[in-house]
Amino acid sequence: MPSATTTEAVPIETAHEDMIHDAQLDYYGKRLATCSSDRTVKVFDVIGGEPLKSSGHTLKGHTGPVWQVAWAHPKFGHILASCSYDGKVLIWGERSQGTADSGWTRVKEHTLHTASVNSVSWAPHELGAMLACASSDGKLSVLTFKDDGQWGADIFNGHAIGCNSVSWAPATQPGSLIHPQQPGVQPSAPFKRFASAGCDNLVKIWGYREDTQSWVEEETLDGHTDWVRDVAWAPNIGLPRSYIATASQDKTVLIWTKDSLTSPWVKTALDPSTASGAPSAAAAGKFPDVVWRVSWSLAGNILAVSCGDGKVTLWKENLRGIWECVSDMSS
Amino acid sequence: MSSIDHHLNLFPPLIQVGHAEQFIQSGKTLLSVQSPLNQSYAVFPSARVASGVEEQPIFFASNESSPSSERRLFIGDTSIIFAALQNLTNTAQSRGQEWCWLHSQETHDVIRKLTLDYVNFTRECWIHTSQTSAQSQGSSQFSGDHYRSLYTCLALFAVLYVPEYGYEDAPVGDDLMEWLNVHFIEPSTEEGDHLSGLDRPWEDETFWPYLVRVTLRGLSKAATFFLATLSTHPSDNLRRLAQRLSPLLQSQPHLQSFEAERDFAYASHRWKDKVKALRIELDSVSESDRHDGIENWWDRLSDIVGILEGRSEVIRRVCEDLGADWREISVSWGVFADARLRRQDLPEVVSQVLDDMPQDPTNLEDMVHAALFSAQLDPWLAAHMADLMQALSLIERDANEDSGLDVRDFYVLGYAQYLHADPALWRITVAYMFSCGEIGVRSADEVLMHVPLKLRFVGSITHGQGEQNGADNLKSGDLAGVIKDINATCYEYQREEVRRTICRIAAQTFVQEKEYGLALSYSSSAEDWPGLGRVVDRVLQEYITAGPEQFTRYVAGIAPSLQALQMQSGAQGIFIHRLMFAVRYAEFHQRLSNQDLQDAAWDLVSMFHDGLTPKSWWAVLLCDSQQLLQHDATLLFPYASACILLQHLEEVIARTDQGSGDEYLRILISKLGSGGTSEALHALQGVRLALAKYFARCTMIGTGGKQILERKFTAAV
């Protein structure tokens, strides 16, 4: 394959009136939701990388910059969650298309946080419609939507100075596919667990205890030396191992691995100095600037890293188990 | 190994050249989100600080360019060969005889055939692409030359690693020479044509290099032809020697002409003796006659004899003079220097050659690891060669401890990921993924679950006609198009959980479309009984929001499912009951609208009597009964039935008093609108009054109702 030097990227005019903070493609990659400092959320149909003309919907309701949006699994319908500086999490639902009253309406409002809500994340669909939220008030909350339209909220202290991000663990335990269940033994129920990243430089792992009906702090991952900006738990890729990627203000990305349910988390830093074209001045294991975002591909084998130097790099574990930068995108 | 294969620059550029610093200084950066649909990313600038009004574009960029035109054809065709090999290995694995299987002649023959199929396909594709691109200037995604290099690599692979059964340990020189002559043609035909047109060709400066080259390539016909032209050369010695040389070239023994290798070895030995004799004769030519005024013919002829003698230093020097590469030296070695060269000896020879003439090794495994698979060539070649190599036990089967992948799976998955750049190739993509153990299965699951189902008209104006037709089929109740394919694929690879998830998504989509019948079919196909219950609830909701007419129409869509579900053993009771209720309730309204009041009244009571009606609906049914109770012409309810109505009415009112109003009145309240509990109770008071009047009428008219009761129940039994 010849190396591409230029990609035929199609710019999409979002018509947002201020900086975009997040964009998320829906389950099928056919619709794009964006959110902005202009306090709105917009939804576009995207076909073949291009937006359909006049297909955009503008969702108004927040009173501050909107930080993140998240699409629910389509088995729950067309549902979108957004979180904002105004401390609110709004849940939006789409009425069926093709009818006269089609469009997006606000179906729920979550106002239990007292400061900016920075991140929202839907749980794996096997767990039902659940949404985790991280707020600058130091608290984390989990909303549970029931079939009958009712919903419940758990809210608890997460990271003292503020919570930046949340990411759910896959619903099935790693390795459960490799070691088949004994015949006659019920497969274990999907487990509710997520990771949170905070301004206390820590990543915490939370698990739900069915017996006490509460969220319990299970583990703390201590490795960063500054705010942890983002956390991303990798999808279960068929290995008996869990992966978590964290991005930090300290200019590092750490990959945390846990070989089995009982073994400890082991951290490895991504090393951008191995990537060609990297500034030689950069210290090993450090990115040139603050790392903002980390996100896993669907199959969990590629990690996209957004760094403050205006570059997105894609990382993949090679045959020898070493993380390599396989591609980068710059403006 | 630094491995940045791709560096993507956005076009049109977001930032002017030289303004990157400014961009970073402004606190902005680039964020990205991967599309679940393919290997593309949406990229956009962002910042935590507000920046005022400016354009806020989002770019879609892709790491892989999706396969098009001839490439798709190639991918599709070769995936069939891949599937055939998969089939073979799976069958062997399921029989638990993998090892024996691998080493049987039958298997070897099949793998060899499949390898040659790949070789032939790449060859076809090369020819096709070269022709079409010549006609329509570069319309193909990959050049003909690209496929030529695939063809060359695979053909070499076939020669080295997949020989005919029993020939693994046979000399390989002739086969390699054939490969070289097919793929790297030297000297060119034009040179030959030019020389054959001359009266005294030896006077041309290309004559001797040409003659040396054809000798080196074992092209004895061309060599003897031009040796014959020397019959008019002024030198007696040269004329004589050329005449002697020709039969020698023609009589060089080739393995394929012999039954046993021993005979071949013996013949080679005797032939070498004849070459030695010629060398003695050559050496006896006096120094004075070695130059014809144009060229030192003796030196040239000596080189040719030196090649035949298999002198390594001559072969090497000649190749260097001719500008030939390491390939030619290595291959000539196997023909002239060591006619019994084995496949396993080749790496040593090649490594010696490479010491002087560096280039990538013929050791395929190394080439596989280094050159090919660092995406220099084509992920296609990497995957298919690795696949064949594992089947032939040429590469390690052990998975790497960290990545959990063996060599084959790593490259096959890499290829599958490349295919995923085009979502339309999902069938082939998952076929490759499913061949790669648990990790492959997981990836394939994700790809399958994200295949757009095309169940609805999203912005139908902009969609193609074809898609609409597909959707029409779906609407008419056929399991058609994409979802049928996905279902079939899930069955094939036994991915039941994936299939169910997809059915749930389909069900949800159909609920939104108000295609309740289809929603029900998909819920039951997913064995999602609570989901099925929710669909029925939605249909019942239609009664509340849209009224009986719409409701009856929607139930007509779901009624056929009821029969099917009742036949199904696994179906869970409670949700089926709710469905039965919906169907019966719709029948009731149908009768009511047809003025079939007698049967409607009977329906109403039997819904209570059979215990089908959910408590939350009791109050609604009771209100429905009011108009029937007030029917003047006849008494529609037998006395006992009226009593059943009364019992239920009493329970609703009593339980509401005890605080369970929500459970009993919920539906009625939402049907009546804004009035809340008091309005509902008021409505029920109306029913109570109607019932009281009804009982009064019964008393006045006598016991006529009783006969009706008996008639009905006899008929029902």
Coordinates of N, CA and C in Angstrom, one line a residue, chain B residues 190-326:
Chain B
E190 N 13.1 -7.6 -28.3 CA 13.5 -6.6 -29.2 C 15.0 -6.7 -29.5
E191 N 15.8 -7.0 -28.5 CA 17.2 -7.2 -28.7 C 17.4 -8.3 -29.7
G192 N 16.7 -9.5 -29.4 CA 16.8 -10.6 -30.3 C 16.5 -10.3 -31.8
D193 N 15.3 -9.6 -31.9 CA 14.9 -9.2 -33.3 C 15.9 -8.3 -34.0
H194 N 16.4 -7.4 -33.2 CA 17.4 -6.5 -33.8 C 18.6 -7.3 -34.3
L195 N 19.1 -8.2 -33.5 CA 20.3 -8.9 -33.8 C 20.1 -9.9 -35.0
S196 N 18.9 -10.5 -35.0 CA 18.6 -11.5 -36.0 C 18.5 -10.8 -37.4
G197 N 18.3 -9.5 -37.4 CA 18.1 -8.8 -38.6 C 19.5 -8.4 -39.3
L198 N 20.6 -8.7 -38.5 CA 21.9 -8.2 -39.0 C 22.6 -9.3 -39.8
D199 N 23.4 -9.0 -40.8 CA 24.2 -10.0 -41.5 C 25.4 -10.5 -40.7
R200 N 26.0 -9.5 -40.0 CA 27.2 -9.9 -39.2 C 26.9 -9.5 -37.7
P201 N 26.0 -10.2 -37.1 CA 25.5 -9.7 -35.8 C 26.6 -9.5 -34.7
W202 N 27.7 -10.3 -34.9 CA 28.7 -10.3 -33.8 C 29.4 -8.9 -33.8
E203 N 29.2 -8.1 -34.9 CA 29.8 -6.8 -34.9 C 29.1 -5.8 -34.1
D204 N 27.8 -6.2 -33.7 CA 27.0 -5.3 -32.9 C 27.4 -5.5 -31.5
E205 N 27.4 -4.3 -30.8 CA 27.9 -4.4 -29.4 C 27.0 -5.2 -28.4
T206 N 25.8 -5.4 -28.8 CA 24.9 -6.1 -27.9 C 25.0 -7.6 -28.2
F207 N 25.7 -8.1 -29.2 CA 25.7 -9.5 -29.6 C 26.2 -10.4 -28.4
W208 N 27.4 -10.1 -27.9 CA 27.9 -11.0 -26.9 C 27.2 -11.0 -25.6
P209 N 26.8 -9.8 -25.1 CA 26.0 -9.7 -23.9 C 24.7 -10.5 -24.0
Y210 N 24.2 -10.4 -25.3 CA 22.9 -11.1 -25.5 C 23.1 -12.6 -25.4
L211 N 24.2 -13.1 -26.0 CA 24.5 -14.5 -26.1 C 24.8 -15.0 -24.6
V212 N 25.5 -14.3 -23.9 CA 25.8 -14.7 -22.5 C 24.5 -14.7 -21.7
R213 N 23.7 -13.7 -21.9 CA 22.4 -13.7 -21.1 C 21.5 -14.9 -21.4
V214 N 21.4 -15.2 -22.7 CA 20.5 -16.4 -23.0 C 21.1 -17.7 -22.5
T215 N 22.4 -17.7 -22.4 CA 23.0 -18.9 -21.9 C 22.7 -19.0 -20.4
L216 N 22.9 -17.9 -19.7 CA 22.7 -17.8 -18.3 C 21.2 -18.2 -17.9
R217 N 20.3 -17.8 -18.8 CA 18.9 -18.1 -18.6 C 18.4 -19.4 -19.1
G218 N 19.4 -20.2 -19.6 CA 19.1 -21.5 -20.1 C 18.2 -21.5 -21.3
L219 N 18.2 -20.4 -22.1 CA 17.4 -20.3 -23.3 C 18.2 -20.9 -24.4
S220 N 18.2 -22.2 -24.5 CA 19.2 -22.9 -25.4 C 18.8 -22.6 -26.9
K221 N 17.5 -22.5 -27.2 CA 17.1 -22.3 -28.6 C 17.7 -21.0 -29.1
A222 N 17.5 -19.9 -28.4 CA 18.0 -18.6 -28.8 C 19.6 -18.6 -28.9
A223 N 20.2 -19.3 -27.9 CA 21.6 -19.4 -27.9 C 22.1 -20.1 -29.1
T224 N 21.5 -21.3 -29.5 CA 22.0 -22.0 -30.6 C 21.8 -21.3 -31.9
F225 N 20.7 -20.5 -32.0 CA 20.4 -19.7 -33.2 C 21.5 -18.8 -33.4
F226 N 21.9 -18.0 -32.4 CA 22.9 -17.0 -32.6 C 24.3 -17.6 -32.7
L227 N 24.5 -18.8 -32.1 CA 25.8 -19.4 -32.3 C 26.0 -19.8 -33.8
A228 N 24.8 -20.2 -34.3 CA 24.8 -20.6 -35.7 C 25.2 -19.5 -36.7
T229 N 24.8 -18.2 -36.3 CA 25.2 -17.1 -37.1 C 26.7 -16.9 -37.2
L230 N 27.4 -17.5 -36.2 CA 28.9 -17.3 -36.1 C 29.6 -18.2 -37.2
S231 N 28.8 -19.0 -37.9 CA 29.3 -19.9 -39.0 C 30.0 -19.0 -40.1
T232 N 29.7 -17.7 -40.2 CA 30.3 -16.9 -41.2 C 31.4 -16.0 -40.6
H233 N 31.7 -16.2 -39.3 CA 32.7 -15.4 -38.6 C 34.1 -15.7 -39.3
P234 N 34.9 -14.7 -39.4 CA 36.2 -15.0 -40.0 C 37.1 -15.9 -39.3
S235 N 37.0 -16.1 -38.0 CA 37.9 -16.9 -37.2 C 37.4 -18.4 -37.3
D236 N 38.4 -19.2 -37.8 CA 38.1 -20.7 -37.9 C 37.8 -21.2 -36.5
N237 N 38.7 -20.8 -35.5 CA 38.5 -21.3 -34.2 C 37.1 -21.0 -33.6
L238 N 36.7 -19.8 -33.8 CA 35.4 -19.5 -33.2 C 34.3 -20.3 -33.9
R239 N 34.4 -20.4 -35.3 CA 33.4 -21.1 -36.0 C 33.3 -22.6 -35.5
R240 N 34.5 -23.1 -35.3 CA 34.5 -24.5 -34.8 C 33.9 -24.7 -33.4
L241 N 34.4 -23.7 -32.5 CA 34.0 -23.8 -31.1 C 32.5 -23.6 -31.0
A242 N 31.9 -22.6 -31.8 CA 30.5 -22.4 -31.7 C 29.7 -23.6 -32.1
Q243 N 30.2 -24.3 -33.1 CA 29.6 -25.5 -33.6 C 29.6 -26.6 -32.5
R244 N 30.7 -26.6 -31.7 CA 30.7 -27.6 -30.7 C 29.8 -27.2 -29.5
L245 N 29.7 -25.9 -29.3 CA 29.0 -25.4 -28.1 C 27.5 -25.7 -28.2
S246 N 27.0 -25.5 -29.4 CA 25.5 -25.6 -29.6 C 24.9 -26.9 -29.1
P247 N 25.4 -28.1 -29.5 CA 24.8 -29.3 -29.0 C 24.9 -29.4 -27.5
L248 N 26.0 -28.9 -27.0 CA 26.2 -28.9 -25.5 C 25.0 -28.2 -24.8
L249 N 24.7 -27.0 -25.3 CA 23.6 -26.2 -24.7 C 22.3 -26.9 -24.8
Q250 N 22.1 -27.6 -26.0 CA 20.8 -28.2 -26.2 C 20.7 -29.5 -25.3
S251 N 21.9 -30.1 -25.0 CA 21.8 -31.4 -24.3 C 21.9 -31.3 -22.8
Q252 N 21.9 -30.1 -22.3 CA 22.0 -29.9 -20.8 C 20.8 -30.7 -20.1
P253 N 21.2 -31.6 -19.3 CA 20.1 -32.5 -18.7 C 19.2 -31.6 -17.8
H254 N 17.9 -31.9 -17.8 CA 16.9 -31.3 -17.0 C 16.1 -32.3 -16.2
L255 N 15.9 -32.0 -14.9 CA 15.4 -33.0 -14.0 C 14.1 -33.6 -14.5
Q256 N 13.3 -32.8 -15.1 CA 11.9 -33.4 -15.5 C 12.0 -34.4 -16.6
S257 N 13.2 -34.5 -17.3 CA 13.3 -35.6 -18.3 C 13.7 -36.9 -17.7
F258 N 13.9 -36.9 -16.4 CA 14.4 -38.2 -15.8 C 13.4 -38.8 -14.8
E259 N 13.4 -40.1 -14.7 CA 12.6 -40.8 -13.8 C 13.1 -40.6 -12.4
A260 N 14.4 -40.9 -12.2 CA 15.0 -40.8 -10.9 C 16.0 -39.7 -10.8
E261 N 16.2 -39.2 -9.7 CA 17.2 -38.1 -9.5 C 18.6 -38.6 -9.8
R262 N 18.8 -39.9 -9.4 CA 20.1 -40.5 -9.6 C 20.5 -40.4 -11.1
D263 N 19.6 -40.8 -12.0 CA 19.8 -40.7 -13.4 C 20.2 -39.3 -13.8
F264 N 19.4 -38.4 -13.3 CA 19.6 -37.0 -13.6 C 21.0 -36.6 -13.2
A265 N 21.4 -37.0 -12.0 CA 22.7 -36.6 -11.5 C 23.9 -37.2 -12.3
Y266 N 23.6 -38.4 -12.7 CA 24.6 -39.1 -13.6 C 24.8 -38.4 -14.9
A267 N 23.6 -38.1 -15.5 CA 23.6 -37.4 -16.8 C 24.3 -36.0 -16.7
S268 N 24.0 -35.3 -15.6 CA 24.6 -34.0 -15.4 C 26.1 -34.1 -15.3
H269 N 26.5 -35.2 -14.6 CA 28.0 -35.4 -14.4 C 28.6 -35.6 -15.8
R270 N 28.0 -36.4 -16.6 CA 28.6 -36.7 -17.9 C 28.6 -35.5 -18.8
W271 N 27.6 -34.7 -18.7 CA 27.5 -33.5 -19.5 C 28.6 -32.5 -19.1
K272 N 28.8 -32.4 -17.8 CA 29.9 -31.5 -17.3 C 31.2 -31.9 -17.8
D273 N 31.4 -33.3 -18.0 CA 32.7 -33.8 -18.6 C 32.9 -33.2 -20.0
K274 N 31.8 -33.2 -20.7 CA 31.8 -32.7 -22.1 C 32.2 -31.2 -22.1
V275 N 31.6 -30.5 -21.1 CA 31.9 -29.0 -21.0 C 33.4 -28.8 -20.7
K276 N 33.9 -29.7 -19.9 CA 35.4 -29.6 -19.5 C 36.2 -29.8 -20.8
A277 N 35.8 -30.8 -21.6 CA 36.5 -31.1 -22.9 C 36.5 -29.8 -23.7
L278 N 35.4 -29.1 -23.8 CA 35.3 -27.9 -24.6 C 36.2 -26.8 -24.0
R279 N 36.3 -26.8 -22.7 CA 37.2 -25.8 -22.1 C 38.6 -26.0 -22.5
I280 N 39.0 -27.3 -22.6 CA 40.4 -27.6 -22.9 C 40.7 -27.1 -24.4
E281 N 39.7 -27.4 -25.2 CA 39.8 -27.0 -26.6 C 39.9 -25.5 -26.7
L282 N 39.1 -24.8 -25.9 CA 39.1 -23.3 -25.9 C 40.4 -22.8 -25.5
D283 N 40.9 -23.4 -24.4 CA 42.2 -22.9 -23.9 C 43.4 -23.1 -24.9
S284 N 43.2 -24.0 -25.9 CA 44.3 -24.3 -26.8 C 44.3 -23.2 -28.0
V285 N 43.3 -22.4 -28.0 CA 43.3 -21.3 -29.0 C 44.4 -20.3 -28.7
S286 N 45.2 -20.0 -29.8 CA 46.3 -19.1 -29.5 C 45.9 -17.7 -29.2
E287 N 46.7 -17.0 -28.5 CA 46.4 -15.7 -28.1 C 46.1 -14.8 -29.2
S288 N 46.8 -15.0 -30.4 CA 46.7 -14.1 -31.5 C 45.3 -14.2 -32.2
D289 N 44.6 -15.3 -32.0 CA 43.3 -15.5 -32.7 C 42.1 -15.2 -31.8
R290 N 42.4 -14.6 -30.7 CA 41.3 -14.4 -29.7 C 40.5 -13.1 -29.9
H291 N 40.9 -12.3 -30.8 CA 40.3 -11.0 -31.0 C 39.9 -10.8 -32.5
D292 N 38.7 -10.4 -32.8 CA 38.3 -10.3 -34.2 C 38.3 -8.9 -34.7
G293 N 39.0 -8.0 -33.9 CA 39.1 -6.6 -34.3 C 38.0 -5.8 -33.7
I294 N 36.9 -6.4 -33.3 CA 35.8 -5.7 -32.7 C 35.8 -6.0 -31.2
E295 N 36.0 -7.3 -30.9 CA 35.7 -7.8 -29.6 C 36.6 -8.9 -29.3
N296 N 37.0 -9.1 -28.0 CA 37.8 -10.3 -27.7 C 36.8 -11.4 -27.5
W297 N 36.5 -12.1 -28.7 CA 35.5 -13.1 -28.6 C 35.8 -14.3 -27.7
W298 N 37.1 -14.5 -27.6 CA 37.5 -15.6 -26.7 C 37.1 -15.4 -25.3
D299 N 37.3 -14.2 -24.8 CA 36.9 -13.9 -23.4 C 35.4 -14.2 -23.2
R300 N 34.6 -13.7 -24.2 CA 33.2 -13.9 -24.1 C 32.8 -15.4 -24.2
L301 N 33.4 -16.1 -25.1 CA 33.1 -17.5 -25.2 C 33.5 -18.2 -23.9
S302 N 34.6 -17.8 -23.4 CA 35.1 -18.4 -22.1 C 34.1 -18.1 -21.0
D303 N 33.5 -17.0 -21.0 CA 32.5 -16.7 -20.0 C 31.3 -17.7 -20.1
I304 N 30.9 -17.9 -21.4 CA 29.8 -18.8 -21.6 C 30.1 -20.2 -21.1
V305 N 31.3 -20.7 -21.5 CA 31.7 -22.0 -21.0 C 31.8 -22.0 -19.5
G306 N 32.3 -20.9 -19.0 CA 32.5 -20.8 -17.5 C 31.1 -20.9 -16.8
I307 N 30.1 -20.3 -17.4 CA 28.7 -20.5 -16.8 C 28.3 -21.9 -16.8
L308 N 28.5 -22.6 -18.0 CA 28.1 -24.0 -18.1 C 28.9 -24.8 -17.1
E309 N 30.2 -24.5 -16.9 CA 31.0 -25.2 -15.9 C 30.5 -25.0 -14.5
G310 N 29.7 -23.9 -14.4 CA 29.2 -23.6 -13.0 C 30.2 -22.9 -12.2
R311 N 31.1 -22.1 -12.8 CA 32.1 -21.4 -12.0 C 31.4 -20.2 -11.3
S312 N 31.4 -20.2 -10.0 CA 30.7 -19.1 -9.3 C 31.2 -17.7 -9.6
E313 N 32.5 -17.6 -9.7 CA 33.1 -16.3 -9.9 C 32.7 -15.7 -11.3
V314 N 32.6 -16.7 -12.3 CA 32.2 -16.2 -13.6 C 30.8 -15.8 -13.6
I315 N 29.9 -16.6 -13.0 CA 28.5 -16.3 -13.0 C 28.3 -14.9 -12.3
R316 N 29.0 -14.8 -11.2 CA 28.8 -13.5 -10.5 C 29.2 -12.3 -11.3
R317 N 30.4 -12.5 -11.9 CA 31.0 -11.3 -12.6 C 30.1 -11.0 -13.8
V318 N 29.7 -12.1 -14.5 CA 28.9 -11.9 -15.7 C 27.6 -11.2 -15.4
C319 N 27.0 -11.6 -14.2 CA 25.7 -11.0 -13.8 C 25.9 -9.5 -13.5
E320 N 27.0 -9.2 -12.8 CA 27.2 -7.8 -12.5 C 27.4 -7.0 -13.8
D321 N 28.2 -7.6 -14.8 CA 28.3 -6.9 -16.0 C 27.0 -6.6 -16.7
L322 N 26.2 -7.6 -16.6 CA 24.9 -7.5 -17.4 C 23.9 -6.7 -16.6
G323 N 24.2 -6.3 -15.4 CA 23.2 -5.6 -14.6 C 22.1 -6.5 -14.0
A324 N 22.4 -7.8 -13.9 CA 21.4 -8.7 -13.4 C 21.5 -8.6 -11.9
D325 N 20.4 -9.0 -11.2 CA 20.4 -8.9 -9.7 C 20.7 -10.2 -9.0
W326 N 20.5 -10.1 -7.7 CA 20.7 -11.3 -6.9 C 19.9 -12.5 -7.3

